Amino acid sequence: MRSFDKIRQRVPAETKIYISKALDIREQVLAILDMKGWSQQDFAKKMGKSESEISKWLSGRHNLTIKTIAKMEALLGEDVLVTPKRYGRRIFSVDEASFKSTSFSATVKKTRERSTVQAIKVMARVTRLKPGRGNLPMAVS
Amino acid sequence: MNLFATIVEFERYSNVTYYSVQFEDSDRTETDKFFDNLIGLDRYREQVDELVWWIEEIGERGAEYDLFRDEQLAFALPPKSQFLREGDRIDVRLYFHFVSSNVIILFNGGVKTARSVQQCPNVRPHFMNAQIYIRKLQEIGIETDNNEITNIDELYFRL
């Protein structure tokens, strides 16, 4: 077996989650900025921060606190972090069958290439749900 | 040196195919050599594990060049320090050619022990080689279709 594969097998779950979350948060904020037509500079100005600070926030170098995420969410008017409880596990069980269906999975796969925000909207359309708190499935990324 | 080098597929993910360089006198790619050299170094275990997982995650999501370290013609993994946890010191470098968001050619690298690449005997040769490989490949021209190099048979060069 190649060393690369051996290392891949030994990577701790914590490391996998950290890298995945760092990229999730980055993608989510960039997608919201894109949706709003804001540059990182605009965002920085509205947050009253320097562009480099925002760049740090968006990158993962900064160990983001819940408070910082809350500030971002308040300004953006969108969720950056989504927890299963908030978005209702019941929706997942109701739509579990459709989530597993080929067409739905294909839709999810396609939408992964777009922003998470856009993906959530598409998923809501597919599952015939109206976007809004408490009725959206969350597991897109 | 006058060795013949080819490009071979290294690893394929949903959104990125990674390739590597292999010389005629070797049964391993340059990237395999990199991981073979680092797998047993306990001191760098965490960094190497993270590097492999960055490759995996980026492979699944697609590559964005602004994530990576700019190394003249090449780029390097792991991502720039700004994408890593505060206070982390990252010494491991793996050089690569960013062909597109879906195609990356990984080279070799090592543990950077000096402030600048030029002063580091470990990574300097790999940094220099990366520049040479990219120049050679650019002279030939890499053709891609989504996450695939379509003219891989034409991508060979002598060093």
Coordinates of C-alpha atoms in Angstrom, one line a residue:
Chain A
M1 CA 0.0 0.0 0.0
R2 CA 1.2 3.5 -0.8
S3 CA 2.3 5.8 2.1
F4 CA -0.4 8.2 0.9
D5 CA -3.1 5.6 1.5
K6 CA -1.6 4.6 4.9
I7 CA -1.6 8.2 6.0
R8 CA -5.2 8.7 4.7
Q9 CA -6.3 5.7 6.8
R10 CA -4.7 7.0 10.0
V11 CA -6.0 10.7 9.8
P12 CA -7.9 11.3 13.0
A13 CA -11.6 12.2 12.8
E14 CA -10.9 15.5 14.5
T15 CA -8.5 16.5 11.8
K16 CA -11.0 15.6 9.1
I17 CA -13.8 17.6 10.8
Y18 CA -11.6 20.6 11.4
I19 CA -10.6 20.9 7.7
S20 CA -14.1 20.2 6.5
K21 CA -15.6 22.8 8.9
A22 CA -13.0 25.4 8.0
L23 CA -13.8 25.0 4.3
D24 CA -17.6 24.9 5.0
I25 CA -17.6 28.2 6.9
R26 CA -15.4 29.8 4.2
E27 CA -17.7 28.6 1.4
Q28 CA -20.8 29.6 3.3
V29 CA -19.7 33.2 4.0
L30 CA -18.3 33.6 0.4
A31 CA -21.6 32.3 -1.0
I32 CA -23.7 34.8 1.1
L33 CA -21.4 37.6 0.0
D34 CA -21.7 36.5 -3.6
M35 CA -25.5 36.3 -3.3
K36 CA -25.6 39.8 -1.8
G37 CA -23.2 41.1 -4.4
W38 CA -20.8 42.2 -1.6
S39 CA -17.0 42.1 -1.9
Q40 CA -14.9 41.2 1.1
Q41 CA -14.0 44.9 1.2
D42 CA -17.7 45.8 1.5
F43 CA -18.2 43.2 4.2
A44 CA -15.2 44.5 6.1
K45 CA -16.5 48.1 5.9
K46 CA -19.9 47.1 7.1
M47 CA -18.4 45.1 9.9
G48 CA -16.2 48.0 10.9
K49 CA -13.1 45.8 10.5
S50 CA -10.0 45.8 8.3
E51 CA -10.1 43.8 5.1
S52 CA -7.2 41.7 6.5
E53 CA -9.2 40.9 9.6
I54 CA -12.1 39.7 7.5
S55 CA -9.8 37.7 5.3
K56 CA -8.5 36.1 8.5
W57 CA -12.1 35.4 9.7
L58 CA -13.0 33.9 6.4
S59 CA -9.9 31.7 6.2
G60 CA -9.8 29.7 9.4
R61 CA -6.6 31.2 10.7
H62 CA -8.8 33.0 13.2
N63 CA -10.3 30.5 15.7
L64 CA -13.8 31.8 15.2
T65 CA -15.9 32.2 18.4
I66 CA -19.6 31.9 18.5
K67 CA -19.7 35.6 19.2
T68 CA -17.8 36.4 15.9
I69 CA -20.1 34.1 14.0
A70 CA -23.1 35.8 15.5
K71 CA -21.7 39.2 14.4
M72 CA -21.3 37.9 10.9
E73 CA -24.8 36.4 10.8
A74 CA -26.4 39.5 12.2
L75 CA -24.9 41.7 9.5
L76 CA -25.4 39.2 6.7
G77 CA -28.9 38.3 7.8
E78 CA -28.2 34.7 7.0
D79 CA -27.0 31.6 8.9
V80 CA -23.4 30.8 8.7
L81 CA -23.7 27.8 11.0
V82 CA -26.7 25.5 10.9
T83 CA -27.4 22.9 13.5
P84 CA -29.7 19.9 12.8
K85 CA -31.9 20.7 15.8
R86 CA -32.6 24.2 14.6
Y87 CA -33.6 23.0 11.1
G88 CA -35.7 20.1 12.4
R89 CA -34.6 16.5 12.2
R90 CA -38.3 15.7 11.5
I91 CA -37.8 17.1 8.0
F92 CA -35.0 14.7 7.4
S93 CA -37.1 11.7 8.4
V94 CA -40.0 12.9 6.3
D95 CA -37.9 13.4 3.3
E96 CA -35.4 10.6 3.9
A97 CA -36.8 8.5 1.1
S98 CA -36.6 11.3 -1.4
F99 CA -33.2 12.3 -0.1
K100 CA -32.0 8.8 -0.9
S101 CA -33.6 8.7 -4.3
T102 CA -31.3 8.9 -7.3
S103 CA -32.8 12.1 -8.7
F104 CA -32.7 13.9 -5.4
S105 CA -29.1 12.8 -4.8
A106 CA -28.2 13.9 -8.3
T107 CA -29.7 17.3 -7.6
V108 CA -27.7 17.6 -4.3
K109 CA -24.5 16.5 -6.1
K110 CA -25.1 19.1 -8.8
T111 CA -25.9 21.8 -6.4
R112 CA -22.7 21.2 -4.4
E113 CA -20.9 23.0 -7.1
R114 CA -22.9 26.0 -6.4
S115 CA -23.0 27.9 -3.2
T116 CA -24.5 26.3 -0.1
V117 CA -27.1 29.0 0.0
Q118 CA -28.2 28.3 -3.5
A119 CA -28.1 24.6 -2.8
I120 CA -30.4 24.9 0.1
K121 CA -32.9 26.8 -2.0
V122 CA -32.8 24.1 -4.7
M123 CA -33.2 21.4 -2.1
A124 CA -36.2 23.3 -0.7
R125 CA -37.7 23.4 -4.2
V126 CA -37.1 19.7 -4.8
T127 CA -38.7 18.8 -1.5
R128 CA -41.5 21.2 -2.1
L129 CA -40.8 23.1 1.1
K130 CA -41.0 26.8 1.6
P131 CA -37.7 28.3 2.7
G132 CA -37.8 29.4 6.3
R133 CA -36.5 28.4 9.6
G134 CA -37.5 25.0 10.8
N135 CA -38.3 23.4 7.5
L136 CA -35.1 23.1 5.5
P137 CA -32.8 20.1 5.3
M138 CA -29.3 21.1 6.1
A139 CA -26.9 18.5 5.0
V140 CA -25.7 19.9 1.7
S141 CA -22.0 20.1 2.2
Chain B
M1 CA 20.6 14.1 -15.2
N2 CA 19.1 13.4 -18.6
L3 CA 16.2 11.4 -17.2
F4 CA 12.9 10.8 -18.9
A5 CA 9.8 12.0 -16.9
T6 CA 6.2 11.2 -17.5
I7 CA 2.9 12.4 -15.9
V8 CA 0.8 9.7 -14.2
E9 CA -2.5 9.8 -12.4
F10 CA -1.9 10.0 -8.6
E11 CA -5.4 10.1 -7.1
R12 CA -8.9 10.9 -8.4
Y13 CA -11.7 12.6 -6.5
S14 CA -15.2 13.9 -7.4
N15 CA -13.9 17.3 -8.4
V16 CA -10.1 17.1 -8.7
T17 CA -7.8 14.6 -10.4
Y18 CA -4.3 14.7 -9.0
Y19 CA -1.4 13.7 -11.2
S20 CA 2.3 13.4 -10.4
V21 CA 5.6 13.1 -12.1
Q22 CA 7.4 9.8 -12.5
F23 CA 11.0 9.3 -13.7
E24 CA 12.1 6.4 -15.8
D25 CA 14.5 5.2 -13.2
S26 CA 11.9 5.0 -10.5
D27 CA 8.9 2.8 -9.7
R28 CA 7.4 5.6 -7.6
T29 CA 6.0 9.0 -8.4
E30 CA 7.7 12.1 -7.0
T31 CA 4.6 12.5 -4.7
D32 CA 4.9 9.0 -3.4
K33 CA 8.6 9.7 -2.6
F34 CA 7.4 12.8 -0.6
F35 CA 4.9 10.7 1.5
D36 CA 7.4 7.8 1.9
N37 CA 9.9 10.3 3.3
L38 CA 7.4 11.8 5.8
I39 CA 5.3 9.0 6.9
G40 CA 7.6 7.8 9.6
L41 CA 8.4 11.3 11.1
D42 CA 6.5 11.5 14.3
R43 CA 7.3 15.1 14.8
Y44 CA 5.4 16.0 11.6
R45 CA 2.7 13.4 11.9
E46 CA -0.1 16.0 12.6
Q47 CA 1.0 18.2 9.7
V48 CA 1.3 15.3 7.3
D49 CA -2.1 14.0 8.3
E50 CA -3.6 17.4 7.8
L51 CA -1.9 17.8 4.4
V52 CA -3.4 14.5 3.2
W53 CA -6.8 15.6 4.3
W54 CA -6.5 18.9 2.6
I55 CA -5.8 17.0 -0.6
E56 CA -8.9 14.8 0.1
E57 CA -11.3 17.7 0.9
I58 CA -10.0 19.9 -2.0
G59 CA -10.4 16.9 -4.2
E60 CA -14.0 16.5 -3.3
R61 CA -14.8 20.2 -3.5
G62 CA -12.6 21.5 -6.2
A63 CA -9.5 23.6 -6.0
E64 CA -9.3 27.4 -5.5
Y65 CA -5.9 28.9 -6.1
D66 CA -6.4 31.6 -3.5
L67 CA -6.2 28.9 -0.8
F68 CA -2.7 27.9 -1.7
R69 CA 0.8 29.2 -1.0
D70 CA 2.2 31.1 -4.0
E71 CA 5.6 29.7 -4.9
Q72 CA 6.5 31.5 -8.2
L73 CA 5.3 29.3 -11.0
A74 CA 4.2 26.6 -8.6
F75 CA 1.9 26.6 -5.6
A76 CA 2.3 24.6 -2.4
L77 CA 0.2 22.8 0.1
P78 CA -0.9 22.9 2.9
P79 CA -3.0 26.1 2.4
K80 CA -1.6 29.5 3.4
S81 CA -1.2 30.0 7.1
Q82 CA -4.2 32.3 7.0
F83 CA -6.2 29.2 6.3
L84 CA -4.9 27.3 9.2
R85 CA -5.4 27.5 12.9
E86 CA -3.9 30.5 14.7
G87 CA -0.5 29.8 16.1
D88 CA 0.2 26.8 14.0
R89 CA 3.6 26.6 12.5
I90 CA 3.6 24.7 9.4
D91 CA 6.8 23.3 8.1
V92 CA 5.8 20.7 5.5
R93 CA 5.6 21.8 1.8
L94 CA 4.3 19.9 -1.1
Y95 CA 4.8 21.7 -4.4
F96 CA 2.3 21.4 -7.3
H97 CA 1.2 22.8 -10.6
F98 CA -2.3 24.3 -10.5
V99 CA -3.6 23.4 -14.0
S100 CA -7.2 24.2 -13.3
S101 CA -9.8 23.9 -10.5
N102 CA -10.1 20.3 -11.4
V103 CA -6.6 19.3 -12.4
I104 CA -3.5 19.5 -10.2
I105 CA -0.1 18.0 -10.8
L106 CA 1.6 17.2 -7.5
F107 CA 5.4 17.2 -7.3
N108 CA 7.7 16.6 -4.3
G109 CA 8.5 18.6 -1.3
G110 CA 9.8 18.3 2.2
V111 CA 10.1 19.9 5.6
K112 CA 11.0 23.6 5.5
T113 CA 13.7 24.3 8.1
A114 CA 14.7 27.9 7.2
R115 CA 12.8 31.1 6.9
S116 CA 13.1 31.3 3.2
V117 CA 13.0 28.5 0.6
Q118 CA 16.3 29.6 -0.8
Q119 CA 18.0 29.0 2.6
C120 CA 16.4 25.6 3.2
P121 CA 18.4 22.7 1.9
N122 CA 15.3 20.4 2.3
V123 CA 12.8 22.2 0.2
R124 CA 15.0 24.3 -2.2
P125 CA 15.7 21.5 -4.7
H126 CA 12.0 20.6 -4.8
F127 CA 11.0 24.2 -5.2
M128 CA 13.5 24.6 -8.1
N129 CA 12.4 21.3 -9.7
A130 CA 8.8 22.4 -9.5
Q131 CA 9.6 25.5 -11.5
I132 CA 11.5 23.4 -14.1
Y133 CA 8.7 20.8 -14.4
I134 CA 6.1 23.6 -14.9
R135 CA 8.2 25.3 -17.6
K136 CA 8.6 22.0 -19.4
L137 CA 4.9 21.2 -19.2
Q138 CA 4.0 24.7 -20.3
E139 CA 6.2 24.4 -23.3
I140 CA 4.3 21.2 -24.3
G141 CA 0.9 22.5 -23.3
I142 CA -1.5 20.7 -21.1
E143 CA -5.0 20.0 -22.5
T144 CA -7.8 19.2 -20.1
D145 CA -11.4 18.3 -20.2
N146 CA -13.1 18.8 -16.8
N147 CA -11.0 16.9 -14.3
E148 CA -9.0 15.0 -16.9
I149 CA -5.7 15.7 -18.8
T150 CA -6.6 14.7 -22.3
N151 CA -3.0 14.7 -23.8
I152 CA -1.2 12.8 -21.0
D153 CA 0.7 10.7 -23.6
E154 CA 2.3 13.9 -24.9
L155 CA 3.4 15.1 -21.5
Y156 CA 6.9 13.8 -21.2
F157 CA 10.2 15.6 -20.9
R158 CA 13.9 15.1 -20.2
L159 CA 15.8 16.6 -17.3

